[in-house]
PDB file of C-alpha atoms and ligand atoms in Angstrom:
ATOM      1  CA  UNK H 205     -18.523  -5.798  11.385  1.00 97.00           C
ATOM      2  CA  UNK H 206     -16.032  -3.017  10.947  1.00 98.00           C
ATOM      3  CA  UNK H 207     -12.748  -2.409   9.166  1.00 98.00           C
ATOM      4  CA  UNK H 208     -10.465   0.505   9.912  1.00 98.00           C
ATOM      5  CA  UNK H 209      -7.981   1.733   7.314  1.00 98.00           C
ATOM      6  CA  UNK H 210      -4.866   3.380   8.729  1.00 98.00           C
ATOM      7  CA  UNK H 211      -3.704   6.007   6.240  1.00 98.00           C
ATOM      8  CA  UNK H 212      -0.061   6.968   6.748  1.00 98.00           C
ATOM      9  CA  UNK H 213       0.013   9.586   3.994  1.00 98.00           C
ATOM     10  CA  UNK H 214       0.489  13.312   4.556  1.00 98.00           C
ATOM     11  CA  UNK H 215      -2.077  13.750   1.759  1.00 97.00           C
ATOM     12  CA  UNK H 216      -5.596  13.207   3.039  1.00 95.00           C
ATOM     13  CA  UNK H 217      -6.854  12.384  -0.438  1.00 96.00           C
ATOM     14  CA  UNK H 218      -3.692  11.194  -2.171  1.00 97.00           C
ATOM     15  CA  UNK H 219      -2.929   7.838  -3.731  1.00 98.00           C
ATOM     16  CA  UNK H 220      -2.935   5.962  -0.417  1.00 98.00           C
ATOM     17  CA  UNK H 221      -6.471   7.245   0.125  1.00 98.00           C
ATOM     18  CA  UNK H 222      -7.388   6.171  -3.433  1.00 98.00           C
ATOM     19  CA  UNK H 223      -6.060   2.684  -2.684  1.00 98.00           C
ATOM     20  CA  UNK H 224      -7.951   2.477   0.610  1.00 98.00           C
ATOM     21  CA  UNK H 225     -11.102   3.618  -1.171  1.00 98.00           C
ATOM     22  CA  UNK H 226     -10.786   0.721  -3.626  1.00 98.00           C
ATOM     23  CA  UNK H 227     -10.869  -1.631  -0.627  1.00 98.00           C
ATOM     24  CA  UNK H 228     -13.681   0.464   0.850  1.00 98.00           C
ATOM     25  CA  UNK H 229     -15.861  -0.193  -2.220  1.00 98.00           C
ATOM     26  CA  UNK H 230     -15.562  -3.947  -1.606  1.00 98.00           C
ATOM     27  CA  UNK H 231     -16.477  -3.497   2.071  1.00 98.00           C
ATOM     28  CA  UNK H 232     -19.497  -1.370   1.098  1.00 98.00           C
ATOM     29  CA  UNK H 233     -20.692  -4.072  -1.312  1.00 98.00           C
ATOM     30  CA  UNK H 234     -20.455  -6.563   1.561  1.00 98.00           C
ATOM     31  CA  UNK H 235     -22.201  -4.236   4.084  1.00 98.00           C
ATOM     32  CA  UNK H 236     -19.073  -3.958   6.236  1.00 98.00           C
ATOM     33  CA  UNK H 237     -18.489  -0.584   7.957  1.00 98.00           C
ATOM     34  CA  UNK H 238     -15.290   1.125   6.874  1.00 98.00           C
ATOM     35  CA  UNK H 239     -13.492   4.115   8.353  1.00 98.00           C
ATOM     36  CA  UNK H 240     -10.226   5.722   7.285  1.00 98.00           C
ATOM     37  CA  UNK H 241      -8.066   6.989  10.148  1.00 98.00           C
ATOM     38  CA  UNK H 242      -5.362   9.481   9.150  1.00 98.00           C
ATOM     39  CA  UNK H 243      -2.032   9.279  10.925  1.00 98.00           C
ATOM     40  CA  UNK H 244       0.126  11.021   8.341  1.00 97.00           C
ATOM     41  CA  UNK H 245      -1.081  14.585   8.453  1.00 97.00           C
ATOM     42  CA  UNK H 246       0.088  15.820  11.852  1.00 97.00           C
ATOM     43  CA  UNK H 247       3.326  15.065  13.702  1.00 98.00           C
ATOM     44  CA  UNK H 248       3.504  11.697  15.471  1.00 98.00           C
ATOM     45  CA  UNK H 249       6.099  11.238  18.186  1.00 98.00           C
ATOM     46  CA  UNK H 250       8.367   8.203  17.820  1.00 98.00           C
ATOM     47  CA  UNK H 251       8.615   5.479  20.484  1.00 98.00           C
ATOM     48  CA  UNK H 252      11.176   6.292  23.165  1.00 98.00           C
ATOM     49  CA  UNK H 253      11.151   2.767  24.633  1.00 97.00           C
ATOM     50  CA  UNK H 254      10.239   4.139  28.081  1.00 98.00           C
ATOM     51  CA  UNK H 255       8.092   1.044  28.735  1.00 97.00           C
ATOM     52  CA  UNK H 256       5.460   3.068  30.608  1.00 98.00           C
ATOM     53  CA  UNK H 257       2.778   1.189  28.610  1.00 97.00           C
ATOM     54  CA  UNK H 258       4.097  -2.071  30.068  1.00 96.00           C
ATOM     55  CA  UNK H 259       4.044  -0.697  33.597  1.00 97.00           C
ATOM     56  CA  UNK H 260       0.744   1.187  33.466  1.00 97.00           C
ATOM     57  CA  UNK H 261      -1.183  -1.520  31.542  1.00 97.00           C
ATOM     58  CA  UNK H 262      -3.867   0.992  30.600  1.00 97.00           C
ATOM     59  CA  UNK H 263      -3.726   0.422  26.825  1.00 98.00           C
ATOM     60  CA  UNK H 264      -2.192   3.862  26.397  1.00 98.00           C
ATOM     61  CA  UNK H 265       1.054   5.472  25.427  1.00 98.00           C
ATOM     62  CA  UNK H 266       2.209   8.200  27.814  1.00 98.00           C
ATOM     63  CA  UNK H 267       2.532  10.601  24.870  1.00 98.00           C
ATOM     64  CA  UNK H 268      -1.014  11.883  24.593  1.00 98.00           C
ATOM     65  CA  UNK H 269      -0.802  14.816  22.180  1.00 97.00           C
ATOM     66  CA  UNK H 270      -1.066  12.912  18.908  1.00 98.00           C
ATOM     67  CA  UNK H 271      -3.319  10.319  17.267  1.00 98.00           C
ATOM     68  CA  UNK H 272      -1.741   7.153  18.675  1.00 98.00           C
ATOM     69  CA  UNK H 273      -4.006   6.465  21.671  1.00 98.00           C
ATOM     70  CA  UNK H 274      -7.154   7.174  19.668  1.00 98.00           C
ATOM     71  CA  UNK H 275      -5.862   4.902  16.901  1.00 98.00           C
ATOM     72  CA  UNK H 276      -5.133   2.054  19.332  1.00 98.00           C
ATOM     73  CA  UNK H 277      -8.721   2.051  20.570  1.00 98.00           C
ATOM     74  CA  UNK H 278     -10.126   2.290  17.053  1.00 98.00           C
ATOM     75  CA  UNK H 279      -8.042  -0.687  15.977  1.00 98.00           C
ATOM     76  CA  UNK H 280      -8.990  -2.618  19.113  1.00 98.00           C
ATOM     77  CA  UNK H 281     -12.674  -2.067  18.343  1.00 98.00           C
ATOM     78  CA  UNK H 282     -12.393  -3.151  14.688  1.00 98.00           C
ATOM     79  CA  UNK H 283     -12.702  -6.669  13.258  1.00 98.00           C
ATOM     80  CA  UNK H 284     -10.229  -5.893  10.482  1.00 98.00           C
ATOM     81  CA  UNK H 285      -7.442  -3.387   9.901  1.00 98.00           C
ATOM     82  CA  UNK H 286      -5.793  -2.281   6.643  1.00 98.00           C
ATOM     83  CA  UNK H 287      -2.403  -0.664   7.061  1.00 98.00           C
ATOM     84  CA  UNK H 288      -1.762   1.740   4.167  1.00 98.00           C
ATOM     85  CA  UNK H 289       1.250   3.929   3.552  1.00 98.00           C
ATOM     86  CA  UNK H 290       2.859   5.923   0.786  1.00 98.00           C
ATOM     87  CA  UNK H 291       6.393   4.831  -0.052  1.00 98.00           C
ATOM     88  CA  UNK H 292       8.930   7.327   1.277  1.00 98.00           C
ATOM     89  CA  UNK H 293      12.550   6.502   0.411  1.00 98.00           C
ATOM     90  CA  UNK H 294      11.706   2.818  -0.112  1.00 98.00           C
ATOM     91  CA  UNK H 295       9.985   2.524   3.256  1.00 98.00           C
ATOM     92  CA  UNK H 296       6.743   3.487   4.936  1.00 98.00           C
ATOM     93  CA  UNK H 297       6.204   7.152   5.871  1.00 98.00           C
ATOM     94  CA  UNK H 298       7.878   8.423   9.030  1.00 98.00           C
ATOM     95  CA  UNK H 299       4.528   9.123  10.659  1.00 98.00           C
ATOM     96  CA  UNK H 300       3.281   5.634   9.857  1.00 98.00           C
ATOM     97  CA  UNK H 301       6.398   4.093  11.387  1.00 98.00           C
ATOM     98  CA  UNK H 302       6.085   6.178  14.561  1.00 98.00           C
ATOM     99  CA  UNK H 303       2.359   5.397  14.815  1.00 98.00           C
ATOM    100  CA  UNK H 304       2.800   1.655  14.327  1.00 98.00           C
ATOM    101  CA  UNK H 305       5.840   1.360  16.607  1.00 98.00           C
ATOM    102  CA  UNK H 306       3.975   2.927  19.500  1.00 98.00           C
ATOM    103  CA  UNK H 307       0.582   1.325  18.820  1.00 98.00           C
ATOM    104  CA  UNK H 308       2.038  -2.176  18.551  1.00 98.00           C
ATOM    105  CA  UNK H 309       4.302  -1.692  21.556  1.00 98.00           C
ATOM    106  CA  UNK H 310       1.270  -0.691  23.633  1.00 98.00           C
ATOM    107  CA  UNK H 311      -0.795  -3.532  22.159  1.00 98.00           C
ATOM    108  CA  UNK H 312       1.884  -6.105  22.959  1.00 96.00           C
ATOM    109  CA  UNK H 313       2.379  -4.782  26.482  1.00 96.00           C
ATOM    110  CA  UNK H 314      -1.348  -5.017  27.159  1.00 97.00           C
ATOM    111  CA  UNK H 315      -2.033  -8.632  26.288  1.00 95.00           C
ATOM    112  CA  UNK H 316      -2.091  -8.454  22.486  1.00 97.00           C
ATOM    113  CA  UNK H 317      -4.873  -6.011  21.627  1.00 98.00           C
ATOM    114  CA  UNK H 318      -4.844  -6.870  17.913  1.00 98.00           C
ATOM    115  CA  UNK H 319      -4.397 -10.648  18.241  1.00 98.00           C
ATOM    116  CA  UNK H 320      -6.525 -12.617  15.751  1.00 98.00           C
ATOM    117  CA  UNK H 321      -7.903  -9.525  14.046  1.00 98.00           C
ATOM    118  CA  UNK H 322      -7.825  -9.707  10.263  1.00 98.00           C
ATOM    119  CA  UNK H 323      -5.168  -7.542   8.636  1.00 98.00           C
ATOM    120  CA  UNK H 324      -4.304  -6.326   5.160  1.00 98.00           C
ATOM    121  CA  UNK H 325      -1.533  -4.028   3.982  1.00 98.00           C
ATOM    122  CA  UNK H 326      -0.981  -1.830   0.943  1.00 98.00           C
ATOM    123  CA  UNK H 327       1.394   0.876  -0.246  1.00 98.00           C
ATOM    124  CA  UNK H 328       1.189   3.635  -2.868  1.00 98.00           C
ATOM    125  CA  UNK H 329       4.358   4.372  -4.809  1.00 98.00           C
ATOM    126  CA  UNK H 330       5.510   6.394  -7.789  1.00 98.00           C
ATOM    127  CA  UNK H 331       8.119   3.925  -9.065  1.00 97.00           C
ATOM    128  CA  UNK H 332      10.107   1.648  -6.732  1.00 98.00           C
ATOM    129  CA  UNK H 333      10.476   0.596  -3.118  1.00 98.00           C
ATOM    130  CA  UNK H 334       6.964  -0.846  -2.946  1.00 98.00           C
ATOM    131  CA  UNK H 335       7.771  -4.418  -1.971  1.00 98.00           C
ATOM    132  CA  UNK H 336      10.255  -3.346   0.718  1.00 98.00           C
ATOM    133  CA  UNK H 337       7.570  -1.105   2.187  1.00 98.00           C
ATOM    134  CA  UNK H 338       4.899  -3.835   2.121  1.00 98.00           C
ATOM    135  CA  UNK H 339       7.355  -6.102   3.908  1.00 98.00           C
ATOM    136  CA  UNK H 340       7.775  -3.423   6.552  1.00 98.00           C
ATOM    137  CA  UNK H 341       4.008  -3.309   7.172  1.00 98.00           C
ATOM    138  CA  UNK H 342       3.799  -7.090   7.245  1.00 98.00           C
ATOM    139  CA  UNK H 343       6.273  -7.175  10.137  1.00 98.00           C
ATOM    140  CA  UNK H 344       3.693  -5.608  12.471  1.00 98.00           C
ATOM    141  CA  UNK H 345       1.008  -8.059  11.315  1.00 98.00           C
ATOM    142  CA  UNK H 346       3.095 -11.180  11.756  1.00 98.00           C
ATOM    143  CA  UNK H 347       4.602  -9.996  15.054  1.00 96.00           C
ATOM    144  CA  UNK H 348       1.220  -9.697  16.700  1.00 97.00           C
ATOM    145  CA  UNK H 349      -0.610 -12.914  15.695  1.00 98.00           C
ATOM    146  CA  UNK H 350      -2.960 -11.085  13.363  1.00 98.00           C
ATOM    147  CA  UNK H 351      -4.597 -13.079  10.579  1.00 98.00           C
ATOM    148  CA  UNK H 352      -3.120 -11.802   7.330  1.00 98.00           C
ATOM    149  CA  UNK H 353      -5.329 -11.486   4.268  1.00 98.00           C
ATOM    150  CA  UNK H 354      -3.488 -11.624   0.966  1.00 98.00           C
ATOM    151  CA  UNK H 355      -4.139 -10.572  -2.619  1.00 97.00           C
ATOM    152  CA  UNK H 356      -3.126 -12.016  -5.976  1.00 97.00           C
ATOM    153  CA  UNK H 357       0.105  -9.956  -6.158  1.00 97.00           C
ATOM    154  CA  UNK H 358       1.917  -7.705  -3.683  1.00 96.00           C
ATOM    155  CA  UNK H 359      -0.302  -4.810  -2.675  1.00 96.00           C
ATOM    156  CA  UNK H 360       1.671  -2.050  -4.364  1.00 98.00           C
ATOM    157  CA  UNK H 361      -0.302   0.513  -6.337  1.00 98.00           C
ATOM    158  CA  UNK H 362       1.435   2.991  -8.630  1.00 98.00           C
ATOM    159  CA  UNK H 363       0.860   6.715  -9.033  1.00 96.00           C
ATOM    160  CA  UNK H 364       2.606   9.988  -8.347  1.00 96.00           C
ATOM    161  CA  UNK H 365       0.078  12.804  -8.082  1.00 94.00           C
ATOM    162  CA  UNK H 366      -3.186  12.419  -6.171  1.00 94.00           C
ATOM    163  CA  UNK H 367      -5.626  10.006  -7.752  1.00 91.00           C
ATOM    164  CA  UNK H 368      -3.210   8.623 -10.376  1.00 95.00           C
ATOM    165  CA  UNK H 369      -3.263   5.282  -8.558  1.00 96.00           C
ATOM    166  CA  UNK H 370      -6.791   4.665  -9.871  1.00 94.00           C
ATOM    167  CA  UNK H 371      -5.232   4.116 -13.331  1.00 96.00           C
ATOM    168  CA  UNK H 372      -3.228   1.134 -12.043  1.00 97.00           C
ATOM    169  CA  UNK H 373      -5.875  -1.490 -12.695  1.00 97.00           C
ATOM    170  CA  UNK H 374      -3.644  -4.440 -11.754  1.00 97.00           C
ATOM    171  CA  UNK H 375      -2.684  -2.771  -8.466  1.00 97.00           C
ATOM    172  CA  UNK H 376      -6.337  -2.011  -7.826  1.00 98.00           C
ATOM    173  CA  UNK H 377      -7.291  -5.621  -8.464  1.00 98.00           C
ATOM    174  CA  UNK H 378      -4.929  -7.084  -5.894  1.00 98.00           C
ATOM    175  CA  UNK H 379      -6.282  -4.612  -3.325  1.00 98.00           C
ATOM    176  CA  UNK H 380      -9.831  -5.727  -4.200  1.00 98.00           C
ATOM    177  CA  UNK H 381      -8.823  -9.374  -3.810  1.00 98.00           C
ATOM    178  CA  UNK H 382      -7.250  -8.603  -0.427  1.00 98.00           C
ATOM    179  CA  UNK H 383     -10.369  -6.763   0.741  1.00 98.00           C
ATOM    180  CA  UNK H 384     -12.597  -9.658  -0.385  1.00 98.00           C
ATOM    181  CA  UNK H 385     -10.327 -12.096   1.460  1.00 98.00           C
ATOM    182  CA  UNK H 386     -10.497  -9.893   4.558  1.00 98.00           C
ATOM    183  CA  UNK H 387     -14.294 -10.064   4.485  1.00 98.00           C
ATOM    184  CA  UNK H 388     -14.187 -13.845   4.127  1.00 98.00           C
ATOM    185  CA  UNK H 389     -11.698 -14.254   6.995  1.00 98.00           C
ATOM    186  CA  UNK H 390     -13.654 -11.916   9.286  1.00 98.00           C
ATOM    187  CA  UNK H 391     -16.808 -13.938   8.634  1.00 98.00           C
ATOM    188  CA  UNK H 392     -15.001 -17.215   9.241  1.00 98.00           C
ATOM    189  CA  UNK H 393     -13.711 -15.899  12.567  1.00 98.00           C
ATOM    190  CA  UNK H 394     -17.109 -14.494  13.566  1.00 98.00           C
ATOM    191  CA  UNK H 395     -18.907 -17.722  12.695  1.00 98.00           C
ATOM    192  CA  UNK H 396     -16.236 -19.793  14.380  1.00 97.00           C
ATOM    193  CA  UNK H 397     -16.738 -18.163  17.778  1.00 96.00           C
ATOM    194  CA  UNK H 398     -17.951 -20.793  20.222  1.00 96.00           C
ATOM    195  CA  UNK H 399     -17.485 -23.445  17.531  1.00 98.00           C
ATOM    196  CA  UNK H 400     -13.737 -23.571  16.863  1.00 97.00           C
ATOM    197  CA  UNK H 401     -11.535 -22.892  19.904  1.00 96.00           C
ATOM    198  CA  UNK H 402      -8.921 -20.163  19.635  1.00 95.00           C
ATOM    199  CA  UNK H 403      -5.421 -21.319  20.610  1.00 96.00           C
ATOM    200  CA  UNK H 404      -4.396 -20.009  24.017  1.00 95.00           C
ATOM    201  CA  UNK H 405      -1.812 -17.245  23.936  1.00 94.00           C
ATOM    202  CA  UNK H 406       1.735 -18.314  24.747  1.00 94.00           C
ATOM    203  CA  UNK H 407       3.682 -16.537  27.462  1.00 91.00           C
ATOM    204  CA  UNK H 408       6.281 -14.777  25.355  1.00 88.00           C
ATOM    205  CA  UNK H 409       9.867 -15.957  25.595  1.00 90.00           C
ATOM    206  CA  UNK H 410      12.365 -13.095  25.344  1.00 86.00           C
ATOM    207  CA  UNK H 411      15.992 -13.733  24.423  1.00 87.00           C
ATOM    208  CA  UNK H 412      18.644 -11.266  23.456  1.00 86.00           C
ATOM    209  CA  UNK H 413      21.478 -13.647  22.530  1.00 84.00           C
ATOM    210  CA  UNK H 414      24.002 -12.235  24.984  1.00 81.00           C
ATOM    211  CA  UNK H 415      23.109 -14.482  27.861  1.00 67.00           C
TER     212      UNK H 415
HETATM  213  C1  FMN L 699       9.377  12.099   1.082  1.00 96.75           C
HETATM  214  C2  FMN L 699       8.930  11.272  -0.106  1.00 96.75           C
HETATM  215  C3  FMN L 699       9.686  10.183  -0.480  1.00 96.75           C
HETATM  216  C4  FMN L 699       9.296   9.392  -1.565  1.00 96.75           C
HETATM  217  N1  FMN L 699      10.036   8.287  -1.866  1.00 96.75           N
HETATM  218  C5  FMN L 699       9.684   7.517  -2.910  1.00 96.75           C
HETATM  219  C6  FMN L 699      10.415   6.329  -3.218  1.00 96.75           C
HETATM  220  O1  FMN L 699      11.347   5.920  -2.538  1.00 96.75           O
HETATM  221  N2  FMN L 699      10.045   5.626  -4.320  1.00 96.75           N
HETATM  222  C7  FMN L 699       9.013   6.025  -5.111  1.00 96.75           C
HETATM  223  O2  FMN L 699       8.748   5.361  -6.103  1.00 96.75           O
HETATM  224  N3  FMN L 699       8.250   7.099  -4.811  1.00 96.75           N
HETATM  225  C8  FMN L 699       8.556   7.854  -3.727  1.00 96.75           C
HETATM  226  N4  FMN L 699       7.788   8.941  -3.393  1.00 96.75           N
HETATM  227  C9  FMN L 699       6.536   9.194  -4.150  1.00 96.75           C
HETATM  228  C10 FMN L 699       5.300   8.647  -3.458  1.00 96.75           C
HETATM  229  O3  FMN L 699       5.488   7.326  -2.972  1.00 96.75           O
HETATM  230  C11 FMN L 699       4.081   8.628  -4.399  1.00 96.75           C
HETATM  231  O4  FMN L 699       3.887   9.902  -4.974  1.00 96.75           O
HETATM  232  C12 FMN L 699       2.819   8.140  -3.699  1.00 96.75           C
HETATM  233  O5  FMN L 699       1.823   7.931  -4.660  1.00 96.75           O
HETATM  234  C13 FMN L 699       2.337   9.150  -2.686  1.00 96.75           C
HETATM  235  O6  FMN L 699       1.156   8.699  -2.041  1.00 96.75           O
HETATM  236  P1  FMN L 699       0.161   9.747  -1.339  1.00 96.75           P
HETATM  237  O7  FMN L 699      -0.455  10.559  -2.451  1.00 96.75           O
HETATM  238  O8  FMN L 699      -0.829   8.945  -0.615  1.00 96.75           O
HETATM  239  O9  FMN L 699       0.991  10.588  -0.415  1.00 96.75           O
HETATM  240  C14 FMN L 699       8.150   9.741  -2.320  1.00 96.75           C
HETATM  241  C15 FMN L 699       7.388  10.862  -1.927  1.00 96.75           C
HETATM  242  C16 FMN L 699       7.773  11.619  -0.850  1.00 96.75           C
HETATM  243  C17 FMN L 699       6.931  12.800  -0.435  1.00 96.75           C
END
C-alpha cells in the first residue's frame, strides 16, 4: 500500500514537510510506502477552464510544462493521499491551489480518478488562518467522493521558520491520529474488495440556477 503526500510549500524542508514527516513516521511503523511530492517549488499554471481534459479523456491537462500531470498519475496510483499546504494569507498556497484545481478538474472529467481513495489534509501556519485553509483542502476531498480520514482536532500545525512545527506537540498528535486513521481506512477498503460492494457512481447532475 502507498500514500502520497502533496506538499504545497515553496520550502522543500519547511514546516509543511515537517508535518508530512510526522505522518510519514506512522506510515513507516505500519509498513506503508510514503512519498512526498512537491508542487510548491516551481511555478504551476492555474486552470483556464478550457475543458480539453473533458474532451480528450486522456487523464491529462493540456498544460504539460509543470508537475500537474505527473502528480495526477501519482495520486491515481496511490491508496491514500495527504494534501498539505502552508497557510498563505489565510488560504492554501497559490501553487497548491493551481495544482489541485487542475488535478481535480482532470480527475473529475476522466471518471473520478481519486474516487474512494483515502484522504487526509493538513496545514502549517505561523499564527492564524489555519482552519480556513484546512476547509479549503477539504473541499477537494468531499467534492470527489474520497474517504476522509480525520484527527482529534483540526490538522493545523504551528511554526514560522523551518522545523519549528515539530515543537507543536498537540498539532503533531492530531496529524499522527489522522495518519493512523488513514492506515485503518486503507486496510478496511483493501480487505473489503470483493466482500463489500462499492456503490455505483452516479451520473453527475449539473445545475447552474439560471435555467
Ligand atoms: C506569502 C505568505 C503568506 C503567509 N500568510 C500567513 C497567514 O495568513 N497566517 C499565518 O499565520 N502565517 C502566514 N504565513 C506564514 C507561514 O504560514 C508559516 O511560516 C508556515 O509555517 C510556512 O510553512 P512552510 O515552511 O512549509 O513554507 C505566510 C507565509 C508566506 C510566505
